Tab-separated table of N, CA, C and O in Angstrom:
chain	number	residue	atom	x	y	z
A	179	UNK	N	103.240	115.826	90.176
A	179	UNK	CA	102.905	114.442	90.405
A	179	UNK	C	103.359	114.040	91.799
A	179	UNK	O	104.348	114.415	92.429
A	180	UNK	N	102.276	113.083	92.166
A	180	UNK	CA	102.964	112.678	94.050
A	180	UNK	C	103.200	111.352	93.990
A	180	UNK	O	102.211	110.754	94.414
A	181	UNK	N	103.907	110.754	93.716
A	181	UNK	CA	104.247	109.591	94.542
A	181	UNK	C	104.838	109.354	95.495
A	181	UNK	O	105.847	109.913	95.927
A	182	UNK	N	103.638	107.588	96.353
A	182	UNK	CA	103.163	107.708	97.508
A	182	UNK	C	104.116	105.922	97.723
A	182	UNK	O	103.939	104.779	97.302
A	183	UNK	N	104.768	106.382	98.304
A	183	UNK	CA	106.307	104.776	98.264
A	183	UNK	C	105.778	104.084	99.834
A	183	UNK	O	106.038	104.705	100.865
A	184	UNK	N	104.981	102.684	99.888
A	184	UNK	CA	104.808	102.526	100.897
A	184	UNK	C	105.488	100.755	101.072
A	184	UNK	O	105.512	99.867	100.220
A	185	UNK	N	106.124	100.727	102.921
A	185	UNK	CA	106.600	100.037	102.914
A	185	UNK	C	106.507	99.390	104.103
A	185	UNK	O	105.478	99.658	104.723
A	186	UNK	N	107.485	98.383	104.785
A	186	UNK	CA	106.594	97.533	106.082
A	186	UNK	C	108.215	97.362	106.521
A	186	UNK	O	109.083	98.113	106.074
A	187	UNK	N	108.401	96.626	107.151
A	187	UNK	CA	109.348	95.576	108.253
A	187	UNK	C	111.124	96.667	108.021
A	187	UNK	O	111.007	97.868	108.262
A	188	UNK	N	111.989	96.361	107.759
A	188	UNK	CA	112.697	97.257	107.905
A	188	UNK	C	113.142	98.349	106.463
A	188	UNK	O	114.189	98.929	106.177
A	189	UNK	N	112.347	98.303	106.065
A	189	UNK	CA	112.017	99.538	105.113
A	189	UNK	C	113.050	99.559	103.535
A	189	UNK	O	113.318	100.438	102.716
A	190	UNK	N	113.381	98.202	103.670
A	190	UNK	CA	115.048	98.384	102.490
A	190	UNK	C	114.084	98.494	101.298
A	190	UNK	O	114.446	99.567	100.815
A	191	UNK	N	113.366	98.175	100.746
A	191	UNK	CA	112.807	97.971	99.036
A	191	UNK	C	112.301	99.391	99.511
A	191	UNK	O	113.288	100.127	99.540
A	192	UNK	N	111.386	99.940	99.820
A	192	UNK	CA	110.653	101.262	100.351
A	192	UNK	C	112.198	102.116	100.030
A	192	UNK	O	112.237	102.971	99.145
A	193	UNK	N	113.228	101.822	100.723
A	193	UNK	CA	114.549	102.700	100.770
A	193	UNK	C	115.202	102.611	99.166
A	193	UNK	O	115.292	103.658	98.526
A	194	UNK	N	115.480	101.801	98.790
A	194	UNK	CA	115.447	101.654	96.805
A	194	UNK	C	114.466	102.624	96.155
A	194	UNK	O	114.783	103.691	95.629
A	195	UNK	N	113.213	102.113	96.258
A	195	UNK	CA	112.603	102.915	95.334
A	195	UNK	C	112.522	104.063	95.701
A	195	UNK	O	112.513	104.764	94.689
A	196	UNK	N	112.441	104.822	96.823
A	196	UNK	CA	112.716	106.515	97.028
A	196	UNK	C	114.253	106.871	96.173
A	196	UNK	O	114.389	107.684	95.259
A	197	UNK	N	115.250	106.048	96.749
A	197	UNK	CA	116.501	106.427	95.900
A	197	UNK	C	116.517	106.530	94.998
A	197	UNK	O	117.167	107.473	94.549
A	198	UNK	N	115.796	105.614	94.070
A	198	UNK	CA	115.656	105.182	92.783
A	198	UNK	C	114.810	106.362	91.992
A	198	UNK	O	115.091	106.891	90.916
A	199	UNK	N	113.389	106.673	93.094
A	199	UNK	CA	112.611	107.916	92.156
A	199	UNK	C	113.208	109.553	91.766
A	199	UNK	O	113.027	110.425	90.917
A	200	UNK	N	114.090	109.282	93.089
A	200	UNK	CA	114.770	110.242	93.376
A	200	UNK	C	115.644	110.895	92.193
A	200	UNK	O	115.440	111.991	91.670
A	201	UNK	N	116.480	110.143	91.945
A	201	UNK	CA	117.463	109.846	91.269
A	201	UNK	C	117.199	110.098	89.486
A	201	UNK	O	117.908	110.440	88.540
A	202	UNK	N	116.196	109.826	89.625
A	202	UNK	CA	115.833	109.860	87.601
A	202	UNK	C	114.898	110.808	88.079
A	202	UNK	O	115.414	111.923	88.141
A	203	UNK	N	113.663	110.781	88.456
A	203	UNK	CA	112.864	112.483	88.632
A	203	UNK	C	113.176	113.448	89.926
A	203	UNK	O	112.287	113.594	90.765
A	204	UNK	N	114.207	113.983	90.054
A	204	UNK	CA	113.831	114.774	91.206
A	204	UNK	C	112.924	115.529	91.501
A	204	UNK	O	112.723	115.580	92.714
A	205	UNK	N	112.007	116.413	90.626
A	205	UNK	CA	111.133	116.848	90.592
A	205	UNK	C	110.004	116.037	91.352
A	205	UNK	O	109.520	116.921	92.059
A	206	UNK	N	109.575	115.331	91.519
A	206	UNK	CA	108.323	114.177	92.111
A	206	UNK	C	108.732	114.716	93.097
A	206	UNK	O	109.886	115.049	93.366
A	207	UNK	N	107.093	114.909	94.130
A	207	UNK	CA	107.200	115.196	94.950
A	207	UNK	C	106.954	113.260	95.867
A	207	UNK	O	106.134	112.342	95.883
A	208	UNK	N	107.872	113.510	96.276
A	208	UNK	CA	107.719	111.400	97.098
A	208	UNK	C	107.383	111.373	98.569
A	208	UNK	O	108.173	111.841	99.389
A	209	UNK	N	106.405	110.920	98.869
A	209	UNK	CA	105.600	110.818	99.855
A	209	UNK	C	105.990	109.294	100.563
A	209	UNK	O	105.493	108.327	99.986
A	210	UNK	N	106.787	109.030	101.692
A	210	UNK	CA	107.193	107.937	102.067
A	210	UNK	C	105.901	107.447	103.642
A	210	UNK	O	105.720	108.111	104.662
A	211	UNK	N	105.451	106.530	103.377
A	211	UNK	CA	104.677	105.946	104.306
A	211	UNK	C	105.137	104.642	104.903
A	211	UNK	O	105.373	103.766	104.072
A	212	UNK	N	105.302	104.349	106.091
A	212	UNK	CA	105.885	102.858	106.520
A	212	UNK	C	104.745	102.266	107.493
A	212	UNK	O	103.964	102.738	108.318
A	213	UNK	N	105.023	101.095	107.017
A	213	UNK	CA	104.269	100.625	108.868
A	213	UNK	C	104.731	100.385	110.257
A	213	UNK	O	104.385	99.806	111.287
A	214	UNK	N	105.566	101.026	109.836
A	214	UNK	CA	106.909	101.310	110.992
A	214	UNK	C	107.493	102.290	111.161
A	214	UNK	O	107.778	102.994	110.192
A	215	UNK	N	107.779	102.571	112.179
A	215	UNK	CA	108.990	104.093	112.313
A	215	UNK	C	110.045	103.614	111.551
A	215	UNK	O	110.465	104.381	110.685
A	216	UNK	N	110.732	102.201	111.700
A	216	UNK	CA	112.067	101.612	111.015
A	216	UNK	C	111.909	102.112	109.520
A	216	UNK	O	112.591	102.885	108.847
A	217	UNK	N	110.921	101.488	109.285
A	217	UNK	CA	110.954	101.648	107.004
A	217	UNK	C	110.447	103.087	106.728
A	217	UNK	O	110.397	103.473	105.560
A	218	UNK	N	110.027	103.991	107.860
A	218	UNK	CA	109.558	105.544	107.894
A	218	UNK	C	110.625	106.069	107.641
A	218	UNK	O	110.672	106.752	106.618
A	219	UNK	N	111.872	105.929	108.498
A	219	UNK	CA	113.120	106.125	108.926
A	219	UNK	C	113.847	105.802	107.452
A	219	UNK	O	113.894	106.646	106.557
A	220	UNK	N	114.200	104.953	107.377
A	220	UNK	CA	114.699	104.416	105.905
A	220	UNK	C	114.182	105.480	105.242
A	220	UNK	O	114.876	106.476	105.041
A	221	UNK	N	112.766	105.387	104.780
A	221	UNK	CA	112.665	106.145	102.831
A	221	UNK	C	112.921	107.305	103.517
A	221	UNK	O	113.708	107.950	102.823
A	222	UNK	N	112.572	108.105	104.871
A	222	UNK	CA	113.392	109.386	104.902
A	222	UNK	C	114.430	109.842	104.622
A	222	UNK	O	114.789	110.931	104.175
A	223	UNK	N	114.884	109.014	104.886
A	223	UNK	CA	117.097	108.818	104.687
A	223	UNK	C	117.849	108.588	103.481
A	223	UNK	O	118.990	108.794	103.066
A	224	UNK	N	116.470	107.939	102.968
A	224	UNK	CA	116.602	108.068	101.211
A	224	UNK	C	116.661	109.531	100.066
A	224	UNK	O	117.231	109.810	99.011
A	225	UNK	N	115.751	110.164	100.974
A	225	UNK	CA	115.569	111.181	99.869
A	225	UNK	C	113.920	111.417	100.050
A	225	UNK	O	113.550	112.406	99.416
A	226	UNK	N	112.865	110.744	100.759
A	226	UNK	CA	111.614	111.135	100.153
A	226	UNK	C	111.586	112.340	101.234
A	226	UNK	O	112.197	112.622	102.266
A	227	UNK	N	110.602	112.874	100.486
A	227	UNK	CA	110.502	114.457	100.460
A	227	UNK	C	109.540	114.944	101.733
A	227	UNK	O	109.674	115.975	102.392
A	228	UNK	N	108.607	113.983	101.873
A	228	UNK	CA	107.258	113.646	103.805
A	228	UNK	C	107.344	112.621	103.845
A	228	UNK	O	107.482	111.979	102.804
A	229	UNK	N	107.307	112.108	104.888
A	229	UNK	CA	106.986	110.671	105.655
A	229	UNK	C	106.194	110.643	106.655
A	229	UNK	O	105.963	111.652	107.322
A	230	UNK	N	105.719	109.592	106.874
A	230	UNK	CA	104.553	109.017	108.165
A	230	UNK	C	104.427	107.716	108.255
A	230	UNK	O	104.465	106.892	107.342
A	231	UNK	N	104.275	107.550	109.387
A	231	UNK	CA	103.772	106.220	109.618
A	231	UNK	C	102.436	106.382	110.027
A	231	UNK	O	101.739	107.323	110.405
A	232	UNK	N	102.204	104.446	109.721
A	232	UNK	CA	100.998	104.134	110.036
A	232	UNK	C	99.518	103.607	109.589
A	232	UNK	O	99.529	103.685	108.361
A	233	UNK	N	98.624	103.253	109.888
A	233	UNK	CA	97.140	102.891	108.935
A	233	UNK	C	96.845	104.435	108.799
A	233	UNK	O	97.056	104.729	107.623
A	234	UNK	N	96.539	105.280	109.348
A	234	UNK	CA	95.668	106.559	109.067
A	234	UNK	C	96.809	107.388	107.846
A	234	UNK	O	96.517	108.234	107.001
A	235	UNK	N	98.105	106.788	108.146
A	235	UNK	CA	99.024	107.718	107.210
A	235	UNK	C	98.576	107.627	105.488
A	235	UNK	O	98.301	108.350	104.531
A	236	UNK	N	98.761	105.873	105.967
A	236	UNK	CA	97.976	105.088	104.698
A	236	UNK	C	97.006	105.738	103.800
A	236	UNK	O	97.136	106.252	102.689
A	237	UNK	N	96.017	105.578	104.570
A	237	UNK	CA	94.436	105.947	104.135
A	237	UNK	C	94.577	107.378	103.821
A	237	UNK	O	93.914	107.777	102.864
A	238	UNK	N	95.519	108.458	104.618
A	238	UNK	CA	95.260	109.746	103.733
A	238	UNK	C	96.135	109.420	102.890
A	238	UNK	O	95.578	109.145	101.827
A	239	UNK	N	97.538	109.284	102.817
A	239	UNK	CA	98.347	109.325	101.692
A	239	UNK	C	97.724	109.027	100.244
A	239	UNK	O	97.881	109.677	99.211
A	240	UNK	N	96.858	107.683	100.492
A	240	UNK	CA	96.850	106.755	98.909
A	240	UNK	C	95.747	107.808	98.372
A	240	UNK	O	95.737	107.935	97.148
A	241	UNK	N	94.851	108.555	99.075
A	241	UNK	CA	93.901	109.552	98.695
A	241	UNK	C	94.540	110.860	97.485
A	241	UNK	O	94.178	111.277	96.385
A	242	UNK	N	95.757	111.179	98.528
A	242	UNK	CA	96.507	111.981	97.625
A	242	UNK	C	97.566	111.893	96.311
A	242	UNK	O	98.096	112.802	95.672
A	243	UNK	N	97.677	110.104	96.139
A	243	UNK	CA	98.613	110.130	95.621
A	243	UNK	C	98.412	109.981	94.014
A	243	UNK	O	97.249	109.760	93.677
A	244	UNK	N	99.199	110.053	93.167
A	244	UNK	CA	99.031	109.602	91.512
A	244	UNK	C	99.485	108.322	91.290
A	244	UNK	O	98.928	107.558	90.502
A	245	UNK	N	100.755	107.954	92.129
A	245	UNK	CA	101.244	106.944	91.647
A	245	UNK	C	101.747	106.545	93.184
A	245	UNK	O	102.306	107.297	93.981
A	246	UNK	N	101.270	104.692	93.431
A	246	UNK	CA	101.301	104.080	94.666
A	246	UNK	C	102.752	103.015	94.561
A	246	UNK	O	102.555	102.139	93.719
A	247	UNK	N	103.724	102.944	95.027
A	247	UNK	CA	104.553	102.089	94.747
A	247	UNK	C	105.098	101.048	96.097
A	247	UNK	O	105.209	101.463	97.251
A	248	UNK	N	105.379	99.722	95.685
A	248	UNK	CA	105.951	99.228	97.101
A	248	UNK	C	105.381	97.760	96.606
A	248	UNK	O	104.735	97.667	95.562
A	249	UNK	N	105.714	96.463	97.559
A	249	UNK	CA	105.842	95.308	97.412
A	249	UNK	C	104.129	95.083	97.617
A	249	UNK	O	103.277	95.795	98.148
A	250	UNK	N	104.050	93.604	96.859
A	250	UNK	CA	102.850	93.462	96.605
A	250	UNK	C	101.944	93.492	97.860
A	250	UNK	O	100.802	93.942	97.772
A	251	UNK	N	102.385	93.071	98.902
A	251	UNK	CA	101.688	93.321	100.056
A	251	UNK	C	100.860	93.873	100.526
A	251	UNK	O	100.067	93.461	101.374
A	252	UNK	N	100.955	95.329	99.832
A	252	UNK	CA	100.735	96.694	100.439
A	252	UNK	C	99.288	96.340	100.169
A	252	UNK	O	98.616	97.080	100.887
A	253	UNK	N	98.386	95.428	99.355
A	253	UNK	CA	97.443	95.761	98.806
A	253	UNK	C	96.741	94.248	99.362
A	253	UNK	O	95.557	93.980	99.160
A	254	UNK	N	97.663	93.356	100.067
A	254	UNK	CA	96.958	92.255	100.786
A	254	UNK	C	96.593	91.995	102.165
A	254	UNK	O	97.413	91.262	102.718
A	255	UNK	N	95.712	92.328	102.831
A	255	UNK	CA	95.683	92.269	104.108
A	255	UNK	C	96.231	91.236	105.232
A	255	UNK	O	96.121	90.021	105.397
A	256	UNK	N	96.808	92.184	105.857
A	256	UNK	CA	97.665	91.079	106.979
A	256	UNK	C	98.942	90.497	106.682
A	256	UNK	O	99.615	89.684	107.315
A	257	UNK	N	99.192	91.232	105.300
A	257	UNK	CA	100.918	90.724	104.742
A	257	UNK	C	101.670	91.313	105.171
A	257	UNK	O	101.376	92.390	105.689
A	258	UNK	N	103.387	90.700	105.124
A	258	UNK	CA	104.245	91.149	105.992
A	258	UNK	C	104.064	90.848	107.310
A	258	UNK	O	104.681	91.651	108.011
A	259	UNK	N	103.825	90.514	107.564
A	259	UNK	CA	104.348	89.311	108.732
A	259	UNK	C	102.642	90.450	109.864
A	259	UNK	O	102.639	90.855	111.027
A	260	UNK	N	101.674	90.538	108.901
A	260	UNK	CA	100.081	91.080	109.973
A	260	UNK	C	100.767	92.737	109.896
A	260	UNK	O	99.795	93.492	109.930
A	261	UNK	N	101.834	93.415	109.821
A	261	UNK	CA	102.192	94.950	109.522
A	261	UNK	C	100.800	95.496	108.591
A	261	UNK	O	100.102	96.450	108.932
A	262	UNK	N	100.619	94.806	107.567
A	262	UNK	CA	99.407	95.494	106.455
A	262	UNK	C	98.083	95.349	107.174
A	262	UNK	O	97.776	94.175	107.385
A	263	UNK	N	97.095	96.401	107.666
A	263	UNK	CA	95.770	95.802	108.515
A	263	UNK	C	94.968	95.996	106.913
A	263	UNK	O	95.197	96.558	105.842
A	264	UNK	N	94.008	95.227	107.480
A	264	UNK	CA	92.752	95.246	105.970
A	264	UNK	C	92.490	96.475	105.834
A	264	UNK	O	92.120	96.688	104.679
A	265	UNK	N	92.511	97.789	106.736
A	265	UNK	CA	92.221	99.146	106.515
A	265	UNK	C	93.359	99.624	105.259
A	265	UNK	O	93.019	100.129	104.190
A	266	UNK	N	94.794	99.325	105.687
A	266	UNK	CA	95.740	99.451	105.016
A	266	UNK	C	95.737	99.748	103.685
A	266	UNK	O	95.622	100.791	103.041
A	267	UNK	N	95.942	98.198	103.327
A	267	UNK	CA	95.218	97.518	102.250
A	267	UNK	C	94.361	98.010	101.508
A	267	UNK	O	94.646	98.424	100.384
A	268	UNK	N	92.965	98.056	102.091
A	268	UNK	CA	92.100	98.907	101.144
A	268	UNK	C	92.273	99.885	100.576
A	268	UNK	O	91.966	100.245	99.439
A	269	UNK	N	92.834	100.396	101.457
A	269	UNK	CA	93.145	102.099	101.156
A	269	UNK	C	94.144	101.702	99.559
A	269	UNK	O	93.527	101.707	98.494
A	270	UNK	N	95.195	101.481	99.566
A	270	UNK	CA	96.564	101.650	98.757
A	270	UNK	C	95.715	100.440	97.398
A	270	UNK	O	96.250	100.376	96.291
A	271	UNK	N	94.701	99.776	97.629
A	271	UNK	CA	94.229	98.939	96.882
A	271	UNK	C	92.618	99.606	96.330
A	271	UNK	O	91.702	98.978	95.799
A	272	UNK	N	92.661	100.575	96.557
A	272	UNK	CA	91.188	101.310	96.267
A	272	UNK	C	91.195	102.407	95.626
A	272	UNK	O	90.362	102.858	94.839
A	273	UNK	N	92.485	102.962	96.108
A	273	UNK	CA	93.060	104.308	95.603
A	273	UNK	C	92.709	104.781	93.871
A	273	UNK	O	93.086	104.047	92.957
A	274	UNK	N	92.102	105.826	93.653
A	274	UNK	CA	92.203	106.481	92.025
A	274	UNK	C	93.728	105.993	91.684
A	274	UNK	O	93.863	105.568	90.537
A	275	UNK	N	94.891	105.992	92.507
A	275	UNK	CA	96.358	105.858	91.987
A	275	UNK	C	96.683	104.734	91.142
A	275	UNK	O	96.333	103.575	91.366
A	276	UNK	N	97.533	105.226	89.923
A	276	UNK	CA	98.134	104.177	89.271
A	276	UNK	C	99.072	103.197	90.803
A	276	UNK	O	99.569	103.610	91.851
A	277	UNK	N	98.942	101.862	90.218
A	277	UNK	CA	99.818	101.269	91.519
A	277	UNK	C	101.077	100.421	90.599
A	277	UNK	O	100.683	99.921	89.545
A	278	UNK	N	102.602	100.236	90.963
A	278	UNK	CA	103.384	99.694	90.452
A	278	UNK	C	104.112	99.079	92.066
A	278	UNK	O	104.767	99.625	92.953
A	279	UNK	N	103.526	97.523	91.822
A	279	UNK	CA	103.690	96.955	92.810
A	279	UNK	C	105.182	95.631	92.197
A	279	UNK	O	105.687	95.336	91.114
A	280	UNK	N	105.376	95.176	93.735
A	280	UNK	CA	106.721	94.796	93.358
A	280	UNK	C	106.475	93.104	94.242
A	280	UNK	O	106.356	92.885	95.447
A	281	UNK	N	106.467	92.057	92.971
A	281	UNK	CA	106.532	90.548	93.738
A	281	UNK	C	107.397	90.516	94.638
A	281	UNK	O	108.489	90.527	94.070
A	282	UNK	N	107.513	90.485	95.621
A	282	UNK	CA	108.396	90.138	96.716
A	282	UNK	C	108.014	88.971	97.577
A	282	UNK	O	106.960	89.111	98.196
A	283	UNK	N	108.461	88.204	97.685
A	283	UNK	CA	108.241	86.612	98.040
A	283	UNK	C	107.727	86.825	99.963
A	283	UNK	O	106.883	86.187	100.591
A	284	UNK	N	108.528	87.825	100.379
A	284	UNK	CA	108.655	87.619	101.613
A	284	UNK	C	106.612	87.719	101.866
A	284	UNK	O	106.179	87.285	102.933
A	285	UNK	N	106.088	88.017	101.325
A	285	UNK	CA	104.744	88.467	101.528
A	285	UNK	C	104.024	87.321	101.230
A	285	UNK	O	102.946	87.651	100.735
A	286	UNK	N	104.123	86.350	101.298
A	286	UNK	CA	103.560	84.674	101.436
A	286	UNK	C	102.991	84.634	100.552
A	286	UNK	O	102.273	83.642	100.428
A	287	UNK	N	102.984	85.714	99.403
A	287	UNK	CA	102.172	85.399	98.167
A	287	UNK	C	103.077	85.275	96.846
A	287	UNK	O	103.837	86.200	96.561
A	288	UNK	N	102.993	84.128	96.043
A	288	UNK	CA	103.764	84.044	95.163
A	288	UNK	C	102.737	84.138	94.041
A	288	UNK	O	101.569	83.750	94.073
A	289	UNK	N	103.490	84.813	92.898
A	289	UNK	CA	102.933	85.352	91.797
A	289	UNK	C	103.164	84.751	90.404
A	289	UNK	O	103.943	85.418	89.724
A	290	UNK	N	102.557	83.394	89.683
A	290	UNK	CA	102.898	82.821	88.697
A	290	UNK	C	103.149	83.656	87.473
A	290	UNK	O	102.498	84.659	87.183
A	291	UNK	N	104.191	83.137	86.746
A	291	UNK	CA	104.359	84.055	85.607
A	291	UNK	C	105.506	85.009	85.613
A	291	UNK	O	106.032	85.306	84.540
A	292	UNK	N	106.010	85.602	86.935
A	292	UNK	CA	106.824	86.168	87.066
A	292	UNK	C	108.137	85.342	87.551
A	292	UNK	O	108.191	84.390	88.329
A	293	UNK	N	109.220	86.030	86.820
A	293	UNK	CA	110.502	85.671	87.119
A	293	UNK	C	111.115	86.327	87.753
A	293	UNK	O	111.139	87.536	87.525
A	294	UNK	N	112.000	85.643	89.016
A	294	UNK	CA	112.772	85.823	89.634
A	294	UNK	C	113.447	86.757	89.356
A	294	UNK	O	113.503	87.027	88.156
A	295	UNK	N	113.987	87.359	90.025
A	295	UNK	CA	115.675	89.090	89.730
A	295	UNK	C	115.459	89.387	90.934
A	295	UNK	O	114.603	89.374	91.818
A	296	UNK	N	116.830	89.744	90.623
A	296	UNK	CA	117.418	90.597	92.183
A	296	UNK	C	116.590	91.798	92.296
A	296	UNK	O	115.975	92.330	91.371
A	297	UNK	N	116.640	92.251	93.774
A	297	UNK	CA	115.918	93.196	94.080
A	297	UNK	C	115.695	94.743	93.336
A	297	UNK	O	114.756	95.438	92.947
A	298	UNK	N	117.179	94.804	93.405
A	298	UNK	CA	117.794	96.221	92.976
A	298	UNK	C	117.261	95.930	91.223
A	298	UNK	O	117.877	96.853	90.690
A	299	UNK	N	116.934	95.621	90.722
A	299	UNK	CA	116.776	95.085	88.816
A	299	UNK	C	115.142	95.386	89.151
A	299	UNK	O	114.583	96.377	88.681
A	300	UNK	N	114.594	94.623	89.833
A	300	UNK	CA	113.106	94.998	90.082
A	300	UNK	C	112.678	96.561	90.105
A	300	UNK	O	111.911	97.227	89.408
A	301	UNK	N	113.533	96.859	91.241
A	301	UNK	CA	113.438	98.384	91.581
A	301	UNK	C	113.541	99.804	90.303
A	301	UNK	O	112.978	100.898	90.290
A	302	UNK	N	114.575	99.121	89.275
A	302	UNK	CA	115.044	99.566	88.052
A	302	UNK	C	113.671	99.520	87.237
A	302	UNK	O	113.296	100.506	86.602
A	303	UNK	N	112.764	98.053	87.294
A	303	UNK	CA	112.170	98.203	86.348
A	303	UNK	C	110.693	98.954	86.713
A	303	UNK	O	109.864	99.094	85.814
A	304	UNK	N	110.445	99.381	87.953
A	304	UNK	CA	109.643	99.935	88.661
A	304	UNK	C	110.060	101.648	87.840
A	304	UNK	O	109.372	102.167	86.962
A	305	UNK	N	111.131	102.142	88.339
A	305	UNK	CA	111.079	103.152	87.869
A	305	UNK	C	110.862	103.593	86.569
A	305	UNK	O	110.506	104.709	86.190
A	306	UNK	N	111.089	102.699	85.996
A	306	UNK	CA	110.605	102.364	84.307
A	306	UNK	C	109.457	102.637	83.691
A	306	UNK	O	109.246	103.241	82.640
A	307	UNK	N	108.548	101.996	84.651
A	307	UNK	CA	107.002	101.889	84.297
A	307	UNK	C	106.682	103.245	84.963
A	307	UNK	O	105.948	104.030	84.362
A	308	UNK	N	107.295	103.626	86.413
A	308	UNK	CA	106.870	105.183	86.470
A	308	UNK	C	107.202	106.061	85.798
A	308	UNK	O	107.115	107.232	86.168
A	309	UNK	N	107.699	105.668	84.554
A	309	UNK	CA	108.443	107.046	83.195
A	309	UNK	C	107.201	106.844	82.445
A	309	UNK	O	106.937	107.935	81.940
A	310	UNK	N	106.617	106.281	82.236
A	310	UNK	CA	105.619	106.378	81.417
A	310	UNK	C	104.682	106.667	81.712
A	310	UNK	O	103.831	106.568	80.828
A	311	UNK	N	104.174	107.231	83.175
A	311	UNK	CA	103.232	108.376	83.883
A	311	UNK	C	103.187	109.653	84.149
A	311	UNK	O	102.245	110.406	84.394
A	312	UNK	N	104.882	109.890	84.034
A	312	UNK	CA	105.356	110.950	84.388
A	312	UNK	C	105.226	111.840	83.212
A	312	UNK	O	105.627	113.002	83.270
């Protein structure tokens, strides 16, 4: 199984969930993508297993992946402060991949229905829902 952990601005939630996949499956092979060298840098340092940056990293990664993980952004164009391009986006939002995306406020999109928790509890329950793919 590949999961494909993608992330934007300085890479900390991207840096959780590599730790986090890490940590309960080592086996997964984790594919870290940023839109930055910074959050590239991060899930490397975490534990994921390749990294790249970039839109083209994007677009091949989400091709290869089973399972797409990272803040809701990843799948809205121009979120994160314009880091996500609509190419981005499509890609990680088009993908065959199961996606386990994560409300994160900073992405100007707020998500009714969902309740508030700390980051690190989110991240917990992310890996959760990836046990039941695995």
């Amino acid at each position: 199984m590949k999961v494909l952990i993608i992330d934007g601005q300085g890479g900390g939630l991207g840096r959780q969930l590599v730790a986090a996949v890490k940590e309960r499956f080592p086996e997964i092979e984790v594919l870290a993508v940023g839109a930055n060298s910074t959050a590239t840098g991060a899930m490397l340092r975490a534990g994921a297993d390749l990294a790249a940056t970039g839109e083209n990293a994007v677009l091949v990664a989400s091709r290869r992946a089973d399972v797409i993980m990272g803040p809701i952004g990843i799948v809205i164009a121009d979120a994160m402060l314009g880091e996500i391009t609509p190419v981005m986006a499509a890609a990680a939002g088009q993908s065959e991949a199961k996606r386990i995306l994560l409300p994160v406020g900073q992405c100007d999109n707020i998500i009714a229905g969902v309740r508030d928790m700390p980051m690190a509890k989110m991240v917990q329950e992310a890996v959760e829902l990836l046990a039941g793919w695995v």
